[in-house]
Amino acid sequence: MKNNILTSVLCSSVFLLTACGGGDSDTHYTGKEKLDFNKAETIELISEPIIFLSNDRNNPISYTAYYAETIHYSVTDPSITTTCETGEIVKNTNGSITLNNCKNLKIDGEFHDEESNHEDVILSGTIQTHITDTANLEQYEITLNQFTIKYEDGAESYDGKIVQKYSSAQPSTYVAQTDVNNMKITFVDDKNKQVYILSDYRLIETTSSATVPTSVALGKLQGDLSNKIFSVNFTSQMKFGNQNPSHIPSDVNISIKDTANIKNEITIEKALNNNPYQFQISAFADGKSVAGFPKLGYWDDYLFD
């Protein structure tokens, strides 16, 4: 399968997930086995998606919002021509659009991002957007209903609303904020089905001429991995700059806690050896350090320039 955002971000490890319902509670996980925080595999499976969600670089939520909003804008703008090789695009009376198995979408005769490698891509689902544009604020509300991207050997889908705000707090300060109240993200291929629920999520990216760029995030992430489930709350802060490569944090503090036992915790911090390309990850199960931790990880495995 092509290196799409969801595959490389949320599903970078191979594991099987079974379907779970929406909602912001853990009730749909009743009776399933929880992932064991004593195992290194658990730490990796949980920490990987949190790192991606902690900043705007290769963030699957930001990417999907951009992709869907671009499609909606192109379809509803009368000066732009959109075509499907097969299938159709329907403009609904409420301003939303519905993609019915639209194969190989072209915008003004050119393949869109996902189709640019000429691999067959089929789009389905409904996209609704609402844009607020004032002197100091741009806001995009993007509602996705079963928005599905099918490839030759798999598919990914999104259900929920993404709200993005862009504002200038001061003449020299630019703030980008992304909010997700509740979103279900599903990935399937011939063998696997993977499901995440992201809720109470907020990412704030601040760029200022006076300070280094910062990313602050928080949220709740639930996953169902072959009937072994996890549910964590996370907070994070990253700073960029100070002569580091632009995509590498100069400072980082990520805390990931099991919602059922706060003594099950993962922390990600700046590497003690001051190597800018590495970070230190620590893990605790019921308050005790997990075997093999702390250890070093490499930013280039997660963040790309």
mmCIF file of C-alpha atoms in Angstrom:
data_model
loop_
_atom_site.group_PDB
_atom_site.id
_atom_site.type_symbol
_atom_site.label_atom_id
_atom_site.label_comp_id
_atom_site.label_asym_id
_atom_site.label_seq_id
_atom_site.Cartn_x
_atom_site.Cartn_y
_atom_site.Cartn_z
ATOM 1 C CA MET A 1 0.000 0.000 0.000
ATOM 2 C CA LYS A 2 1.236 3.523 -0.713
ATOM 3 C CA ASN A 3 2.804 5.515 2.091
ATOM 4 C CA ASN A 4 -0.332 7.410 3.018
ATOM 5 C CA ILE A 5 -0.499 9.570 6.109
ATOM 6 C CA LEU A 6 -2.554 7.236 8.292
ATOM 7 C CA THR A 7 -0.401 4.217 7.504
ATOM 8 C CA SER A 8 2.849 5.997 8.311
ATOM 9 C CA VAL A 9 1.473 7.854 11.324
ATOM 10 C CA LEU A 10 -1.114 5.953 13.300
ATOM 11 C CA CYS A 11 -0.452 2.483 11.928
ATOM 12 C CA SER A 12 3.320 2.380 11.676
ATOM 13 C CA SER A 13 3.385 -0.931 13.542
ATOM 14 C CA VAL A 14 1.605 -4.015 12.241
ATOM 15 C CA PHE A 15 -1.229 -5.041 14.518
ATOM 16 C CA LEU A 16 -4.836 -6.077 14.238
ATOM 17 C CA LEU A 17 -7.661 -3.946 15.537
ATOM 18 C CA THR A 18 -11.333 -4.733 15.795
ATOM 19 C CA ALA A 19 -14.131 -2.227 15.391
ATOM 20 C CA CYS A 20 -15.288 -0.109 18.288
ATOM 21 C CA GLY A 21 -18.144 2.367 18.466
ATOM 22 C CA GLY A 22 -17.967 6.106 18.731
ATOM 23 C CA GLY A 23 -18.461 8.189 21.822
ATOM 24 C CA ASP A 24 -16.125 9.631 24.410
ATOM 25 C CA SER A 25 -16.437 6.938 27.068
ATOM 26 C CA ASP A 26 -14.679 3.620 27.567
ATOM 27 C CA THR A 27 -17.889 1.585 27.818
ATOM 28 C CA HIS A 28 -17.525 0.013 24.363
ATOM 29 C CA TYR A 29 -14.261 -1.602 25.553
ATOM 30 C CA THR A 30 -15.927 -3.555 28.365
ATOM 31 C CA GLY A 31 -14.770 -7.164 28.558
ATOM 32 C CA LYS A 32 -11.643 -6.716 26.438
ATOM 33 C CA GLU A 33 -8.089 -7.216 27.648
ATOM 34 C CA LYS A 34 -6.027 -4.115 28.342
ATOM 35 C CA LEU A 35 -2.554 -3.738 26.907
ATOM 36 C CA ASP A 36 0.160 -4.563 29.432
ATOM 37 C CA PHE A 37 2.271 -1.527 30.320
ATOM 38 C CA ASN A 38 5.063 -3.887 31.413
ATOM 39 C CA LYS A 39 5.733 -4.746 27.760
ATOM 40 C CA ALA A 40 7.958 -2.668 25.483
ATOM 41 C CA GLU A 41 5.600 -3.330 22.566
ATOM 42 C CA THR A 42 2.777 -1.609 24.453
ATOM 43 C CA ILE A 43 4.928 1.463 25.076
ATOM 44 C CA GLU A 44 5.805 1.725 21.390
ATOM 45 C CA LEU A 45 2.244 1.203 20.148
ATOM 46 C CA ILE A 46 0.885 3.932 22.417
ATOM 47 C CA SER A 47 3.691 6.486 22.189
ATOM 48 C CA GLU A 48 4.025 6.513 18.385
ATOM 49 C CA PRO A 49 0.633 8.075 17.533
ATOM 50 C CA ILE A 50 0.903 10.516 20.442
ATOM 51 C CA ILE A 51 4.167 11.909 19.056
ATOM 52 C CA PHE A 52 2.485 12.554 15.707
ATOM 53 C CA LEU A 53 -0.499 14.214 17.387
ATOM 54 C CA SER A 54 1.772 16.442 19.498
ATOM 55 C CA ASN A 55 2.732 18.763 16.649
ATOM 56 C CA ASP A 56 1.624 19.801 13.167
ATOM 57 C CA ARG A 57 4.364 17.992 11.251
ATOM 58 C CA ASN A 58 2.858 14.930 9.525
ATOM 59 C CA ASN A 59 -0.148 15.196 11.814
ATOM 60 C CA PRO A 60 -2.937 12.964 10.424
ATOM 61 C CA ILE A 61 -5.696 15.283 11.662
ATOM 62 C CA SER A 62 -4.209 18.390 10.052
ATOM 63 C CA TYR A 63 -3.511 16.522 6.833
ATOM 64 C CA THR A 64 -7.016 15.073 6.589
ATOM 65 C CA ALA A 65 -8.574 18.476 7.278
ATOM 66 C CA TYR A 66 -6.520 20.043 4.485
ATOM 67 C CA TYR A 67 -7.283 17.210 2.072
ATOM 68 C CA ALA A 68 -11.044 17.209 2.705
ATOM 69 C CA GLU A 69 -11.384 21.006 2.719
ATOM 70 C CA THR A 70 -9.508 21.255 -0.581
ATOM 71 C CA ILE A 71 -11.851 18.727 -2.169
ATOM 72 C CA HIS A 72 -14.953 20.531 -0.862
ATOM 73 C CA TYR A 73 -13.675 23.923 -2.022
ATOM 74 C CA SER A 74 -12.791 22.610 -5.477
ATOM 75 C CA VAL A 75 -16.165 20.927 -5.974
ATOM 76 C CA THR A 76 -18.224 23.928 -4.832
ATOM 77 C CA ASP A 77 -16.230 26.621 -6.666
ATOM 78 C CA PRO A 78 -17.897 27.054 -10.090
ATOM 79 C CA SER A 79 -14.620 28.199 -11.634
ATOM 80 C CA ILE A 80 -12.951 24.851 -10.850
ATOM 81 C CA THR A 81 -13.643 21.616 -12.729
ATOM 82 C CA THR A 82 -13.658 18.350 -10.777
ATOM 83 C CA THR A 83 -14.110 14.953 -12.404
ATOM 84 C CA CYS A 84 -14.202 11.286 -11.428
ATOM 85 C CA GLU A 85 -13.014 8.505 -13.704
ATOM 86 C CA THR A 86 -16.004 6.528 -12.407
ATOM 87 C CA GLY A 87 -18.494 7.293 -9.665
ATOM 88 C CA GLU A 88 -19.880 10.726 -8.928
ATOM 89 C CA ILE A 89 -19.786 13.824 -6.758
ATOM 90 C CA VAL A 90 -23.106 15.200 -5.501
ATOM 91 C CA LYS A 91 -23.585 18.784 -4.310
ATOM 92 C CA ASN A 92 -26.174 18.687 -1.520
ATOM 93 C CA THR A 93 -28.678 21.441 -0.779
ATOM 94 C CA ASN A 94 -27.133 22.115 2.652
ATOM 95 C CA GLY A 95 -23.774 22.966 1.068
ATOM 96 C CA SER A 96 -22.104 19.641 1.768
ATOM 97 C CA ILE A 97 -20.781 17.324 -0.913
ATOM 98 C CA THR A 98 -21.091 13.548 -1.152
ATOM 99 C CA LEU A 99 -18.533 11.425 -2.944
ATOM 100 C CA ASN A 100 -19.995 8.187 -4.288
ATOM 101 C CA ASN A 101 -17.093 5.899 -5.174
ATOM 102 C CA CYS A 102 -15.314 8.730 -6.990
ATOM 103 C CA LYS A 103 -12.343 7.050 -8.635
ATOM 104 C CA ASN A 104 -9.184 9.036 -9.380
ATOM 105 C CA LEU A 105 -10.440 12.543 -8.636
ATOM 106 C CA LYS A 106 -9.027 15.253 -10.876
ATOM 107 C CA ILE A 107 -9.126 18.975 -10.129
ATOM 108 C CA ASP A 108 -8.827 21.122 -13.248
ATOM 109 C CA GLY A 109 -7.464 18.102 -15.059
ATOM 110 C CA GLU A 110 -4.779 17.286 -12.499
ATOM 111 C CA PHE A 111 -4.735 14.436 -10.008
ATOM 112 C CA HIS A 112 -5.202 15.586 -6.416
ATOM 113 C CA ASP A 113 -2.594 14.806 -3.719
ATOM 114 C CA GLU A 114 -3.550 11.213 -2.967
ATOM 115 C CA GLU A 115 -3.956 10.338 -6.642
ATOM 116 C CA SER A 116 -0.765 12.011 -7.846
ATOM 117 C CA ASN A 117 1.123 8.718 -8.111
ATOM 118 C CA HIS A 118 -1.607 7.417 -10.452
ATOM 119 C CA GLU A 119 -2.518 4.554 -8.131
ATOM 120 C CA ASP A 120 -6.267 4.020 -8.184
ATOM 121 C CA VAL A 121 -7.892 5.926 -5.320
ATOM 122 C CA ILE A 122 -11.632 5.844 -4.629
ATOM 123 C CA LEU A 123 -13.259 8.501 -2.438
ATOM 124 C CA SER A 124 -16.578 8.139 -0.634
ATOM 125 C CA GLY A 125 -18.476 9.911 2.127
ATOM 126 C CA THR A 126 -19.780 13.367 2.918
ATOM 127 C CA ILE A 127 -17.778 16.543 3.545
ATOM 128 C CA GLN A 128 -19.279 19.711 5.000
ATOM 129 C CA THR A 129 -17.296 22.872 5.655
ATOM 130 C CA HIS A 130 -18.095 26.187 7.267
ATOM 131 C CA ILE A 131 -15.595 29.027 6.981
ATOM 132 C CA THR A 132 -15.417 32.170 9.109
ATOM 133 C CA ASP A 133 -13.060 34.837 7.805
ATOM 134 C CA THR A 134 -12.553 38.101 9.689
ATOM 135 C CA ALA A 135 -9.716 40.582 9.994
ATOM 136 C CA ASN A 136 -8.104 38.668 12.866
ATOM 137 C CA LEU A 137 -9.448 35.126 12.514
ATOM 138 C CA GLU A 138 -9.836 32.402 9.926
ATOM 139 C CA GLN A 139 -11.855 29.410 11.115
ATOM 140 C CA TYR A 140 -12.576 26.197 9.235
ATOM 141 C CA GLU A 141 -15.140 23.700 10.510
ATOM 142 C CA ILE A 142 -14.778 20.461 8.567
ATOM 143 C CA THR A 143 -17.341 17.747 9.263
ATOM 144 C CA LEU A 144 -16.612 14.300 7.869
ATOM 145 C CA ASN A 145 -19.216 11.554 7.637
ATOM 146 C CA GLN A 146 -17.723 8.205 6.621
ATOM 147 C CA PHE A 147 -15.073 10.033 4.593
ATOM 148 C CA THR A 148 -13.254 7.059 3.102
ATOM 149 C CA ILE A 149 -10.124 6.813 0.975
ATOM 150 C CA LYS A 150 -9.765 3.424 -0.710
ATOM 151 C CA TYR A 151 -6.525 2.218 -2.229
ATOM 152 C CA GLU A 152 -5.759 -0.937 -4.167
ATOM 153 C CA ASP A 153 -5.269 -2.988 -1.012
ATOM 154 C CA GLY A 154 -6.802 -1.024 1.829
ATOM 155 C CA ALA A 155 -8.798 1.957 3.042
ATOM 156 C CA GLU A 156 -8.887 4.621 5.722
ATOM 157 C CA SER A 157 -11.945 6.488 6.970
ATOM 158 C CA TYR A 158 -12.783 9.400 9.246
ATOM 159 C CA ASP A 159 -15.919 10.283 11.199
ATOM 160 C CA GLY A 160 -16.137 13.531 13.149
ATOM 161 C CA LYS A 161 -15.535 17.267 13.070
ATOM 162 C CA ILE A 162 -12.224 19.113 12.855
ATOM 163 C CA VAL A 163 -12.119 22.810 13.763
ATOM 164 C CA GLN A 164 -9.073 24.829 12.741
ATOM 165 C CA LYS A 165 -8.479 28.447 13.759
ATOM 166 C CA TYR A 166 -5.772 30.760 12.475
ATOM 167 C CA SER A 167 -5.267 34.083 14.225
ATOM 168 C CA SER A 168 -2.785 36.852 14.885
ATOM 169 C CA ALA A 169 -2.585 37.466 18.614
ATOM 170 C CA GLN A 170 -0.186 40.336 17.997
ATOM 171 C CA PRO A 171 1.295 41.735 14.795
ATOM 172 C CA SER A 172 4.322 39.461 15.240
ATOM 173 C CA THR A 173 2.523 36.379 16.643
ATOM 174 C CA TYR A 174 0.650 33.767 14.612
ATOM 175 C CA VAL A 175 -1.467 31.073 16.286
ATOM 176 C CA ALA A 176 -2.882 27.938 14.638
ATOM 177 C CA GLN A 177 -5.322 25.888 16.719
ATOM 178 C CA THR A 178 -6.865 22.504 15.879
ATOM 179 C CA ASP A 179 -9.723 20.994 17.903
ATOM 180 C CA VAL A 180 -11.397 17.583 17.703
ATOM 181 C CA ASN A 181 -14.204 16.804 20.121
ATOM 182 C CA ASN A 182 -14.607 13.195 19.001
ATOM 183 C CA MET A 183 -13.332 11.441 15.894
ATOM 184 C CA LYS A 184 -13.252 7.808 14.840
ATOM 185 C CA ILE A 185 -10.354 6.829 12.576
ATOM 186 C CA THR A 186 -10.365 3.439 10.878
ATOM 187 C CA PHE A 187 -7.775 1.690 8.754
ATOM 188 C CA VAL A 188 -8.382 -1.629 6.996
ATOM 189 C CA ASP A 189 -6.493 -3.841 4.577
ATOM 190 C CA ASP A 190 -6.794 -7.455 3.483
ATOM 191 C CA LYS A 191 -5.828 -8.758 6.924
ATOM 192 C CA ASN A 192 -6.249 -6.014 9.496
ATOM 193 C CA LYS A 193 -8.797 -3.552 10.823
ATOM 194 C CA GLN A 194 -7.478 -0.776 13.033
ATOM 195 C CA VAL A 195 -9.605 1.698 14.955
ATOM 196 C CA TYR A 196 -8.790 4.751 17.055
ATOM 197 C CA ILE A 197 -11.034 7.179 18.923
ATOM 198 C CA LEU A 198 -9.534 10.645 19.421
ATOM 199 C CA SER A 199 -11.424 12.964 21.765
ATOM 200 C CA ASP A 200 -11.028 16.253 23.637
ATOM 201 C CA TYR A 201 -8.066 16.993 21.389
ATOM 202 C CA ARG A 202 -6.467 20.386 21.032
ATOM 203 C CA LEU A 203 -3.252 21.379 19.292
ATOM 204 C CA ILE A 204 -1.949 24.947 19.433
ATOM 205 C CA GLU A 205 0.986 25.999 17.263
ATOM 206 C CA THR A 206 2.457 29.423 18.029
ATOM 207 C CA THR A 207 4.972 31.249 15.860
ATOM 208 C CA SER A 208 6.420 34.548 17.030
ATOM 209 C CA SER A 209 9.291 36.766 16.012
ATOM 210 C CA ALA A 210 10.180 37.114 19.693
ATOM 211 C CA THR A 211 10.314 33.420 20.688
ATOM 212 C CA VAL A 212 10.921 29.990 19.162
ATOM 213 C CA PRO A 213 7.925 28.171 17.602
ATOM 214 C CA THR A 214 5.982 26.041 20.090
ATOM 215 C CA SER A 215 3.456 23.202 19.885
ATOM 216 C CA VAL A 216 1.139 22.450 22.805
ATOM 217 C CA ALA A 217 -1.305 19.542 22.658
ATOM 218 C CA LEU A 218 -3.640 17.543 24.850
ATOM 219 C CA GLY A 219 -6.301 14.909 24.340
ATOM 220 C CA LYS A 220 -7.508 11.383 24.866
ATOM 221 C CA LEU A 221 -6.695 8.477 22.566
ATOM 222 C CA GLN A 222 -8.338 5.062 22.661
ATOM 223 C CA GLY A 223 -7.436 2.067 20.547
ATOM 224 C CA ASP A 224 -8.538 -1.527 20.121
ATOM 225 C CA LEU A 225 -5.685 -3.821 19.136
ATOM 226 C CA SER A 226 -6.904 -7.344 18.430
ATOM 227 C CA ASN A 227 -9.207 -7.218 21.453
ATOM 228 C CA LYS A 228 -6.396 -5.717 23.520
ATOM 229 C CA ILE A 229 -7.288 -2.133 24.215
ATOM 230 C CA PHE A 230 -5.758 1.032 25.605
ATOM 231 C CA SER A 231 -7.111 4.375 26.737
ATOM 232 C CA VAL A 232 -4.764 7.228 27.595
ATOM 233 C CA ASN A 233 -4.797 10.933 28.283
ATOM 234 C CA PHE A 234 -1.855 12.938 27.008
ATOM 235 C CA THR A 235 -0.331 16.391 27.272
ATOM 236 C CA SER A 236 2.658 17.679 25.361
ATOM 237 C CA GLN A 237 4.792 20.712 24.721
ATOM 238 C CA MET A 238 7.442 21.040 22.035
ATOM 239 C CA LYS A 239 9.734 23.936 21.207
ATOM 240 C CA PHE A 240 11.523 24.280 17.886
ATOM 241 C CA GLY A 241 14.539 26.331 16.913
ATOM 242 C CA ASN A 242 17.692 27.233 18.855
ATOM 243 C CA GLN A 243 19.833 26.200 15.873
ATOM 244 C CA ASN A 244 18.240 22.745 15.645
ATOM 245 C CA PRO A 245 17.004 21.611 12.219
ATOM 246 C CA SER A 246 13.597 23.259 11.783
ATOM 247 C CA HIS A 247 11.661 19.986 12.118
ATOM 248 C CA ILE A 248 13.527 18.772 15.237
ATOM 249 C CA PRO A 249 12.321 19.936 18.690
ATOM 250 C CA SER A 250 14.878 21.795 20.782
ATOM 251 C CA ASP A 251 12.865 20.867 23.867
ATOM 252 C CA VAL A 252 10.052 18.376 24.490
ATOM 253 C CA ASN A 253 7.859 17.241 27.360
ATOM 254 C CA ILE A 254 5.192 14.621 26.626
ATOM 255 C CA SER A 255 3.195 12.838 29.328
ATOM 256 C CA ILE A 256 0.931 9.880 28.507
ATOM 257 C CA LYS A 257 -1.154 8.347 31.305
ATOM 258 C CA ASP A 258 -3.434 5.331 31.417
ATOM 259 C CA THR A 259 -6.962 6.586 32.119
ATOM 260 C CA ALA A 260 -7.575 3.645 34.489
ATOM 261 C CA ASN A 261 -4.265 3.856 36.377
ATOM 262 C CA ILE A 262 -2.203 7.047 36.342
ATOM 263 C CA LYS A 263 0.775 5.032 37.620
ATOM 264 C CA ASN A 264 0.948 3.543 34.130
ATOM 265 C CA GLU A 265 2.772 6.374 32.406
ATOM 266 C CA ILE A 266 5.009 7.146 29.444
ATOM 267 C CA THR A 267 7.163 10.273 29.324
ATOM 268 C CA ILE A 268 9.166 11.649 26.409
ATOM 269 C CA GLU A 269 11.853 14.250 27.053
ATOM 270 C CA LYS A 270 14.953 15.812 25.553
ATOM 271 C CA ALA A 271 17.841 13.334 25.348
ATOM 272 C CA LEU A 272 20.300 13.734 28.226
ATOM 273 C CA ASN A 273 23.219 13.386 25.798
ATOM 274 C CA ASN A 274 22.070 16.616 24.097
ATOM 275 C CA ASN A 275 21.973 14.911 20.702
ATOM 276 C CA PRO A 276 19.325 17.026 18.901
ATOM 277 C CA TYR A 277 18.223 14.065 16.774
ATOM 278 C CA GLN A 278 17.330 11.887 19.764
ATOM 279 C CA PHE A 279 14.810 11.900 22.600
ATOM 280 C CA GLN A 280 14.514 9.902 25.811
ATOM 281 C CA ILE A 281 11.438 7.793 26.468
ATOM 282 C CA SER A 282 10.665 6.486 29.963
ATOM 283 C CA ALA A 283 7.919 4.032 30.890
ATOM 284 C CA PHE A 284 6.304 3.047 34.172
ATOM 285 C CA ALA A 285 3.893 0.222 35.001
ATOM 286 C CA ASP A 286 2.075 0.742 38.294
ATOM 287 C CA GLY A 287 4.748 3.257 39.214
ATOM 288 C CA LYS A 288 7.730 0.969 38.526
ATOM 289 C CA SER A 289 10.153 1.484 35.647
ATOM 290 C CA VAL A 290 9.552 -0.903 32.749
ATOM 291 C CA ALA A 291 12.447 -3.185 31.799
ATOM 292 C CA GLY A 292 14.528 -1.697 28.991
ATOM 293 C CA PHE A 293 13.538 1.887 29.802
ATOM 294 C CA PRO A 294 14.490 4.680 29.717
ATOM 295 C CA LYS A 295 15.858 4.431 26.201
ATOM 296 C CA LEU A 296 16.579 6.692 23.251
ATOM 297 C CA GLY A 297 14.465 7.272 20.166
ATOM 298 C CA TYR A 298 15.169 9.184 16.951
ATOM 299 C CA TRP A 299 13.095 12.169 15.832
ATOM 300 C CA ASP A 300 13.663 11.401 12.165
ATOM 301 C CA ASP A 301 11.526 8.286 12.625
ATOM 302 C CA TYR A 302 8.546 10.554 13.392
ATOM 303 C CA LEU A 303 9.135 14.097 12.124
ATOM 304 C CA PHE A 304 10.113 14.944 8.576
ATOM 305 C CA ASP A 305 11.314 18.241 7.156
#
